[in-house]
Amino acid sequence: DRDLEIGKADRSVADPAGGPLAAWRIDDVRPLRPVAAQLAVFPLLLGYFGSFPLASVAANILILGLMPATMFLGFFMAGIGFISAFLARAIGYLTSIFLAYELFIIKTFAGFGNIAVHAERFGVALAAIYYLLLAGFIMYTKRRMIFATSNTA
């Protein structure tokens, strides 16, 4: 359906209840990507490490926007290093600005490491229940967005 194309900048979801989805744009899910990634690995972190630091969500939101640029500059610097050490060093200084910001955020939020969800045992059964609930939530939200979009067209 043409109305549900992702990438339409002018498409908004109208929440009939006037709730948080009232001004939600279908194509603007970038701020939720780090949260979605952490929701997806939540059972794995609890299972392997026994805890999930809540501050990591905020830290990832603040860092992940710059991560692709930092990685690109690092790879570019390495490639240019085969041609010119001077150019590689200049690119390295630019890269170090991004890295300094990222490390500052990491160190700042690492201080909140004691604010975490702890679980001594988080087995396969709990993980399966978690993923079923998460899938149900995603399906419910997607249906609600489709319903709201089709009613506003």
PDB file of N, CA and C in Angstrom, residues 5 28 69 84 93-94 124-125:
ATOM      1  N   GLU A   5       4.473   3.390   2.787  1.00  0.00           N
ATOM      2  CA  GLU A   5       5.861   3.374   2.356  1.00  0.00           C
ATOM      3  C   GLU A   5       6.744   4.025   3.417  1.00  0.00           C
ATOM      4  N   ASP A  28      10.765   7.967  11.188  1.00  0.00           N
ATOM      5  CA  ASP A  28      11.729   8.488  12.147  1.00  0.00           C
ATOM      6  C   ASP A  28      11.859   7.565  13.349  1.00  0.00           C
ATOM      7  N   ALA A  69      30.343   7.179  11.750  1.00  0.00           N
ATOM      8  CA  ALA A  69      31.354   8.149  11.307  1.00  0.00           C
ATOM      9  C   ALA A  69      32.717   7.814  11.901  1.00  0.00           C
ATOM     10  N   SER A  84      50.037   7.942   2.810  1.00  0.00           N
ATOM     11  CA  SER A  84      50.674   9.086   3.440  1.00  0.00           C
ATOM     12  C   SER A  84      50.439   9.057   4.949  1.00  0.00           C
ATOM     13  N   TYR A  93      43.523  12.742  13.950  1.00  0.00           N
ATOM     14  CA  TYR A  93      43.140  13.799  14.896  1.00  0.00           C
ATOM     15  C   TYR A  93      41.634  14.037  14.862  1.00  0.00           C
ATOM     16  N   LEU A  94      41.061  14.035  13.665  1.00  0.00           N
ATOM     17  CA  LEU A  94      39.611  14.201  13.546  1.00  0.00           C
ATOM     18  C   LEU A  94      38.883  13.026  14.202  1.00  0.00           C
ATOM     19  N   VAL A 124      16.618 -20.573  29.558  1.00  0.00           N
ATOM     20  CA  VAL A 124      16.021 -20.616  28.231  1.00  0.00           C
ATOM     21  C   VAL A 124      14.512 -20.393  28.302  1.00  0.00           C
ATOM     22  N   ALA A 125      13.848 -20.945  29.306  1.00  0.00           N
ATOM     23  CA  ALA A 125      12.394 -20.794  29.423  1.00  0.00           C
ATOM     24  C   ALA A 125      12.011 -19.333  29.621  1.00  0.00           C
TER      25      ALA A 125
END
